[in-house]
Structures are given as structure tokens and as C-alpha cells.
């Protein structure tokens, strides 16, 4: 028997696979499709207080098993996602992830107040890492601002809350960010968002239009950075802060590696966009085969057990 259950903040999931924010989660129709697939739960598109159209098209481009995007936070606004979540049975709601982003620091208390008033008690994922809103830096690269936002959040809000982080590339940055995160009763962190501000060419042209072609890179090419971030935080964070591994998942072996490096849940972005919701069943089958091959019978026996040479 294989035990693939995962527990975070008292909620148990039957396995580890779900969408990554931004993919198949903007409209009710897309969220319903993920909800009805074999994904264990879903996360919504990052919601802002007011609805946004996002950046000019073309703003998403697939290249091989990768993508570049500069969507610019298009979403239907927080109330839309809260209404959709409220339409679900309570026991489902408590396992859903609602992604949010304040456009200014003073929006965070308002967003959290709306979530409390709507009585949503599922997981809130505070997105500190959107690379694509012109003129707005990625909050997760500003350690002091991250600390201030988390202090505000936890002074106001007591349901499960986590953060979506940008990728870090320096060991000292892992140390600094982990030290800040460990000050707070976070339910989880999610590593990583897309690798910001890459360029992809389509022929002799920039593949996407906004920000003169600069956009967030996702897909197979970011797996090494994603695994590094998952493992660096696994080594540094208090064990009560669970890790959601995101980045570069295209097959069951990739999911296995995220868990081996320390992930509880594993999210799929670019590959879900390319393959559709059928991917969850394929990944699950491939993951089980990989676990059998390695004689591992539970996620708990696998998680964080990467070997060093
Ligand atoms: O909407 C976007 O442009 C976007 C967001 Br909010 C994010 O967090 N990550 C990303 O790659 N794109």
C-alpha cells in the first residue's frame, strides 16, 4: 500500500499534485475544470482588490517544454474568487488555496479583512513574487518590506497563510529570507514563482510584447533552480512551515525529486498549460511507478531524504 497523503495546517490532501497559480485558475470555468480533475486541490489566479485586465498581448509564449509570460496580474478581483470559493462545500473550501497580492502595502489589511468577512478559512497564498507589473518590484527581493508585510498580516489574520516566493540565487539570501520567515507562524511557503525577466526570441522578435519582451520563465528549464530553493528552505525553515514545490515539473520523476528535496505539495504550471488537466493523472501514475522502483511507500519516507555524496 502506498501512503500519498499530505497534511498541512491540519488539512489532509489525498496526494500532492495541484495547479500553480496563474495556470487554469482565472475563471470559474477553469477552476471547476481543475476541481473536477485528479488534482488534489487548486489555487486561484492571484487576486487583487479590484479586477485587472493585465498587460498587452501577446503576453504568454510556449517554447519547447518552457514558457515566458508577462501577464501583468489579470484577474477578476478578490470578490469574484471569494464568491466562487463560497459556492463550494465547506470541507472543500478549507483545502483550497486563494492567491492574493496587494498592489500597495496598505491594501494587504483590506484584502485580509475581506477574506475574514467572507469567512474563507482555507489557505491564503500571499504572492510576493509577481515579476510582471511595470514599475512594481518583486516584494520577495526586498527583505525589509517582506518582514513588514508579514508582521502586518499576522497581526490581523489567524487562518492558514503562506507566501509565494521568487527564486533566490545566493546562499546568503536563503539565510536572510529563512530567518525572516521563521519569525512567523506561516503554514507554508511556495518556491518558486517564475524566474523573472528573461527574454525569449520568436525568430528575430521578442516573443512577448509587454516590458519590451522581458518576462517570467517557467517550465523544464527552471527545475534546477526550483529544487535548490525547495531544499535550501527545507534545510532552514522551522518544520511547521511546509514547502510547496513549484517549477519544472513535466513528469513523475520531477515530482519525486521535489518531494525528495523537501516538498509537501507540488504544483504544475507550464506543463499544465501545455497538456491540460489530464496531466495530473499521468503525473500521479508516473510518480507511483517511480516510488515503487525506489521501494518507497509513503511521501513521509521520501520527503527531504535526498542523499549527499
Ligand atoms: O500575472 C502575472 O504576470 C504573473 C504573476 Br501574478 C506571477 O506571480 N507570476 C508570473 O509569472 N506571472
Coordinates of C-alpha atoms and ligand atoms in Angstrom, one line a residue:
X1 CA 0.0 0.0 0.0
X2 CA 1.2 3.5 -0.9
X3 CA 0.5 6.3 1.5
X4 CA 0.5 9.5 -0.5
X5 CA -1.5 11.7 1.9
X6 CA -0.1 15.1 2.8
X7 CA -1.2 17.2 5.8
X8 CA -0.7 20.9 6.1
X9 CA -2.2 23.0 8.9
X10 CA -4.5 20.2 9.9
X11 CA -5.9 19.7 6.4
X12 CA -5.2 16.4 4.7
X13 CA -4.8 16.1 1.0
X14 CA -5.1 12.7 -0.8
X15 CA -1.9 13.3 -2.8
X16 CA 0.4 16.1 -3.7
X17 CA -0.4 17.5 -7.1
X18 CA -2.2 20.7 -8.0
X19 CA -2.0 23.6 -10.4
X20 CA 0.4 26.5 -10.0
X21 CA -1.2 30.0 -9.6
X22 CA -1.7 31.6 -13.0
X23 CA -2.5 28.4 -14.9
X24 CA -6.1 27.3 -15.4
X25 CA -7.3 29.3 -12.5
X26 CA -8.5 32.7 -13.7
X27 CA -12.2 31.9 -14.4
X28 CA -14.8 29.8 -12.6
X29 CA -14.8 27.5 -15.7
X30 CA -11.1 26.9 -15.4
X31 CA -11.2 26.4 -11.6
X32 CA -14.1 24.0 -12.0
X33 CA -12.1 22.0 -14.6
X34 CA -9.2 21.7 -12.1
X35 CA -11.6 20.9 -9.3
X36 CA -13.1 18.1 -11.3
X37 CA -9.7 16.7 -12.4
X38 CA -7.4 14.4 -10.4
X39 CA -5.6 17.4 -8.9
X40 CA -5.8 17.2 -5.1
X41 CA -6.9 20.9 -4.9
X42 CA -6.5 24.2 -6.7
X43 CA -5.0 27.6 -6.2
X44 CA -6.7 30.6 -7.7
X45 CA -5.2 33.2 -10.0
X46 CA -3.6 35.8 -7.8
X47 CA -6.4 38.2 -6.9
X48 CA -6.0 41.9 -6.3
X49 CA -8.6 44.1 -4.6
X50 CA -10.0 45.3 -7.9
X51 CA -10.3 43.4 -11.2
X52 CA -7.4 44.0 -13.7
X53 CA -7.0 43.4 -17.4
X54 CA -3.3 42.8 -17.2
X55 CA -0.7 43.6 -19.8
X56 CA -1.0 44.0 -23.6
X57 CA -0.9 40.8 -25.7
X58 CA 1.0 38.8 -26.8
X59 CA 1.9 38.1 -23.2
X60 CA 2.4 34.3 -23.0
X61 CA 4.6 32.2 -25.2
X62 CA 5.5 28.5 -25.0
X63 CA 8.9 27.3 -26.2
X64 CA 9.6 23.6 -26.1
X65 CA 8.7 22.4 -22.6
X66 CA 9.0 26.0 -21.2
X67 CA 7.2 29.3 -21.2
X68 CA 7.7 33.0 -20.9
X69 CA 4.9 35.3 -19.6
X70 CA 4.2 38.8 -18.7
X71 CA 0.5 38.6 -17.9
X72 CA 0.6 41.5 -15.6
X73 CA -1.8 40.1 -12.9
X74 CA -5.0 39.9 -14.9
X75 CA -7.8 38.7 -12.6
X76 CA -11.5 39.2 -11.8
X77 CA -10.8 40.8 -8.4
X78 CA -10.9 39.3 -4.9
X79 CA -14.7 39.3 -4.5
X80 CA -15.1 37.0 -7.6
X81 CA -12.8 34.4 -6.1
X82 CA -14.3 34.6 -2.7
X83 CA -17.8 34.1 -4.2
X84 CA -16.6 31.1 -6.2
X85 CA -15.0 29.6 -3.1
X86 CA -18.1 30.2 -1.0
X87 CA -20.1 28.2 -3.6
X88 CA -18.2 25.1 -2.7
X89 CA -19.0 22.7 0.2
X90 CA -17.2 23.8 3.5
X91 CA -14.9 20.8 3.7
X92 CA -13.6 21.5 0.2
X93 CA -13.2 25.3 0.9
X94 CA -10.9 24.6 3.8
X95 CA -8.5 22.8 1.4
X96 CA -8.5 25.4 -1.3
X97 CA -5.7 28.0 -1.9
X98 CA -6.6 31.6 -2.5
X99 CA -3.7 33.6 -4.0
X100 CA -3.7 37.3 -3.3
X101 CA -1.4 40.3 -3.9
X102 CA -1.5 43.8 -2.5
X103 CA -0.6 46.4 -5.1
X104 CA 0.4 48.8 -2.3
X105 CA 1.3 47.7 1.3
X106 CA -1.9 49.4 2.6
X107 CA -4.0 47.0 0.5
X108 CA -2.9 44.0 2.5
X109 CA -5.1 44.7 5.6
X110 CA -8.1 45.3 3.3
X111 CA -7.6 42.1 1.4
X112 CA -7.3 40.1 4.6
X113 CA -10.3 41.8 6.1
X114 CA -12.4 40.9 3.0
X115 CA -11.2 37.3 3.3
X116 CA -12.1 37.2 7.0
X117 CA -15.5 38.8 6.5
X118 CA -16.3 36.3 3.7
X119 CA -15.4 33.6 6.3
X120 CA -12.9 31.9 4.0
X121 CA -10.8 29.6 6.3
X122 CA -8.8 27.8 3.6
X123 CA -5.2 28.6 2.7
X124 CA -4.2 32.1 1.7
X125 CA -1.1 32.4 -0.5
X126 CA 0.4 35.8 -0.4
X127 CA 2.2 36.4 -3.7
X128 CA 5.4 38.2 -3.0
X129 CA 6.9 37.5 -6.4
X130 CA 5.0 38.7 -9.5
X131 CA 7.7 39.8 -11.9
X132 CA 5.4 41.4 -14.4
X133 CA 3.7 44.5 -13.2
X134 CA 5.5 47.5 -14.8
X135 CA 7.0 49.7 -12.1
X136 CA 6.4 47.3 -9.2
X137 CA 9.4 45.4 -7.9
X138 CA 9.1 41.8 -6.6
X139 CA 8.5 42.2 -2.9
X140 CA 10.3 39.0 -2.1
X141 CA 13.6 40.6 -3.1
X142 CA 13.1 43.3 -0.6
X143 CA 13.7 41.6 2.8
X144 CA 12.6 44.5 4.9
X145 CA 9.3 45.0 3.1
X146 CA 8.7 41.3 3.3
X147 CA 9.2 41.4 7.0
X148 CA 6.8 44.4 7.3
X149 CA 4.1 42.8 5.3
X150 CA 4.3 39.6 7.3
X151 CA 4.2 41.5 10.5
X152 CA 1.1 43.2 9.3
X153 CA -0.5 40.0 8.0
X154 CA 0.0 38.1 11.3
X155 CA -1.2 41.0 13.4
X156 CA -4.6 40.8 11.6
X157 CA -5.1 37.3 10.4
X158 CA -5.2 33.9 12.1
X159 CA -6.2 31.4 9.4
X160 CA -3.6 29.4 7.4
X161 CA -1.3 31.8 5.4
X162 CA 1.7 31.2 3.3
X163 CA 3.9 33.1 0.8
X164 CA 4.8 32.5 -2.8
X165 CA 8.5 33.4 -3.2
X166 CA 10.6 34.4 -6.1
X167 CA 13.7 32.2 -6.8
X168 CA 16.8 33.1 -4.9
X169 CA 20.3 32.5 -6.2
X170 CA 22.6 33.3 -3.4
X171 CA 23.1 31.3 -0.2
X172 CA 23.1 34.4 1.9
X173 CA 19.7 35.3 0.5
X174 CA 18.4 31.9 1.6
X175 CA 19.8 32.6 5.1
X176 CA 18.3 36.1 5.3
X177 CA 14.8 35.2 3.9
X178 CA 14.6 32.0 6.1
X179 CA 15.5 34.0 9.2
X180 CA 12.6 36.4 8.5
X181 CA 10.1 33.6 7.6
X182 CA 10.9 31.7 10.8
X183 CA 9.7 34.7 12.8
X184 CA 6.1 34.0 11.7
X185 CA 3.6 31.1 12.1
X186 CA 3.4 30.5 8.3
X187 CA 1.5 27.4 7.2
X188 CA 3.7 27.1 4.1
X189 CA 6.0 28.7 1.6
X190 CA 5.7 28.1 -2.1
X191 CA 9.0 28.0 -4.1
X192 CA 9.3 29.1 -6.8
X193 CA 7.5 31.7 -8.9
X194 CA 8.7 32.1 -12.5
X195 CA 12.3 33.2 -12.9
X196 CA 11.8 36.9 -13.6
X197 CA 12.8 39.0 -16.5
X198 CA 14.1 36.6 -19.0
X199 CA 14.0 37.1 -22.8
X200 CA 12.8 34.6 -25.4
X201 CA 13.0 35.3 -29.1
X202 CA 10.5 34.1 -31.6
X203 CA 12.5 34.4 -34.9
X204 CA 14.1 37.8 -34.7
X205 CA 11.4 39.3 -32.4
X206 CA 10.8 39.3 -28.7
X207 CA 8.3 36.5 -28.1
X208 CA 6.1 38.7 -25.9
X209 CA 5.1 42.4 -26.1
X210 CA 5.0 43.9 -22.5
X211 CA 8.1 45.4 -20.8
X212 CA 10.0 45.3 -24.1
X213 CA 9.9 41.5 -24.1
X214 CA 11.1 40.8 -20.6
X215 CA 9.0 38.1 -18.7
X216 CA 8.9 35.3 -16.2
X217 CA 10.4 32.0 -17.3
X218 CA 8.7 28.7 -16.4
X219 CA 8.9 25.0 -17.4
X220 CA 11.6 22.4 -17.5
X221 CA 14.5 24.8 -17.7
X222 CA 13.8 26.2 -14.2
X223 CA 13.7 22.8 -12.4
X224 CA 17.3 23.0 -11.0
X225 CA 16.6 26.4 -9.5
X226 CA 13.2 25.3 -8.1
X227 CA 14.8 22.2 -6.4
X228 CA 17.6 24.4 -5.0
X229 CA 15.0 26.7 -3.5
X230 CA 12.9 23.9 -2.1
X231 CA 15.9 22.2 -0.5
X232 CA 17.5 25.4 0.8
X233 CA 14.3 26.4 2.6
X234 CA 13.7 22.8 3.8
X235 CA 17.1 22.9 5.5
X236 CA 16.4 26.3 7.1
X237 CA 12.8 26.6 8.0
X238 CA 11.0 25.5 11.1
X239 CA 9.5 22.1 10.4
X240 CA 6.0 23.5 11.0
X241 CA 6.4 25.6 7.8
X242 CA 5.6 23.2 5.0
X243 CA 7.0 23.7 1.5
X244 CA 5.1 23.7 -1.8
X245 CA 7.5 22.9 -4.6
X246 CA 6.8 24.6 -7.9
X247 CA 8.9 24.7 -11.0
X248 CA 10.0 22.5 -13.9
X249 CA 7.6 19.6 -13.4
X250 CA 6.9 17.7 -16.6
X251 CA 7.0 14.0 -15.4
X252 CA 6.6 11.8 -12.3
X253 CA 10.3 11.8 -11.7
X254 CA 10.2 15.6 -11.4
X255 CA 7.5 15.4 -8.7
X256 CA 9.6 12.7 -6.9
X257 CA 12.6 15.0 -6.9
X258 CA 10.6 17.9 -5.5
X259 CA 9.5 15.7 -2.6
X260 CA 13.0 14.3 -2.1
X261 CA 14.2 17.9 -1.8
X262 CA 11.6 18.6 0.8
X263 CA 8.2 19.5 -0.8
X264 CA 4.8 18.6 0.7
X265 CA 2.6 19.6 -2.2
X266 CA 3.9 20.0 -5.8
X267 CA 2.4 22.5 -8.3
X268 CA 2.4 22.3 -12.1
X269 CA 2.3 25.4 -14.2
X270 CA 3.8 25.5 -17.7
X271 CA 3.2 21.7 -18.3
X272 CA -0.5 22.0 -17.2
X273 CA -0.9 24.9 -19.6
X274 CA 0.6 22.8 -22.4
X275 CA -1.1 19.5 -21.7
X276 CA -4.4 20.3 -19.9
X277 CA -5.8 18.8 -16.7
X278 CA -5.2 15.2 -17.9
X279 CA -1.6 15.8 -16.8
X280 CA -2.5 15.2 -13.1
X281 CA -3.4 11.6 -13.7
X282 CA -0.3 11.0 -15.8
X283 CA 2.0 12.5 -13.2
X284 CA 0.4 10.5 -10.4
X285 CA 0.8 7.2 -12.3
X286 CA 4.4 8.1 -13.1
X287 CA 5.2 9.2 -9.5
X288 CA 3.8 5.9 -8.1
X289 CA 5.9 3.9 -10.6
X290 CA 9.0 5.9 -9.5
X291 CA 8.2 5.3 -5.9
X292 CA 7.8 1.6 -6.5
X293 CA 11.1 1.5 -8.4
X294 CA 12.8 3.1 -5.4
X295 CA 11.0 0.9 -2.9
X296 CA 9.4 3.9 -1.2
X297 CA 5.9 3.5 0.2
X298 CA 5.0 7.0 1.5
X299 CA 5.7 10.6 0.9
X300 CA 6.8 10.8 4.5
X301 CA 9.5 8.3 3.9
X302 CA 10.7 10.2 0.8
X303 CA 10.4 13.9 1.8
X304 CA 13.8 15.6 2.3
X305 CA 15.7 12.3 2.2
X306 CA 18.0 13.4 -0.7
X307 CA 21.4 11.8 -0.3
X308 CA 24.7 13.7 -0.3
X309 CA 27.8 12.3 -1.9
Ligands
LIG1 O1 0.2 37.7 -13.8 C1 1.4 37.6 -14.0 O2 2.1 38.2 -14.8 C2 2.2 36.7 -13.1 C3 2.1 36.6 -11.8 BR1 0.8 37.5 -10.8 C4 3.0 35.8 -11.1 O3 3.0 35.6 -9.8 N1 4.0 35.1 -11.8 C5 4.1 35.2 -13.1 O4 5.0 34.5 -13.7 N2 3.2 36.0 -13.8

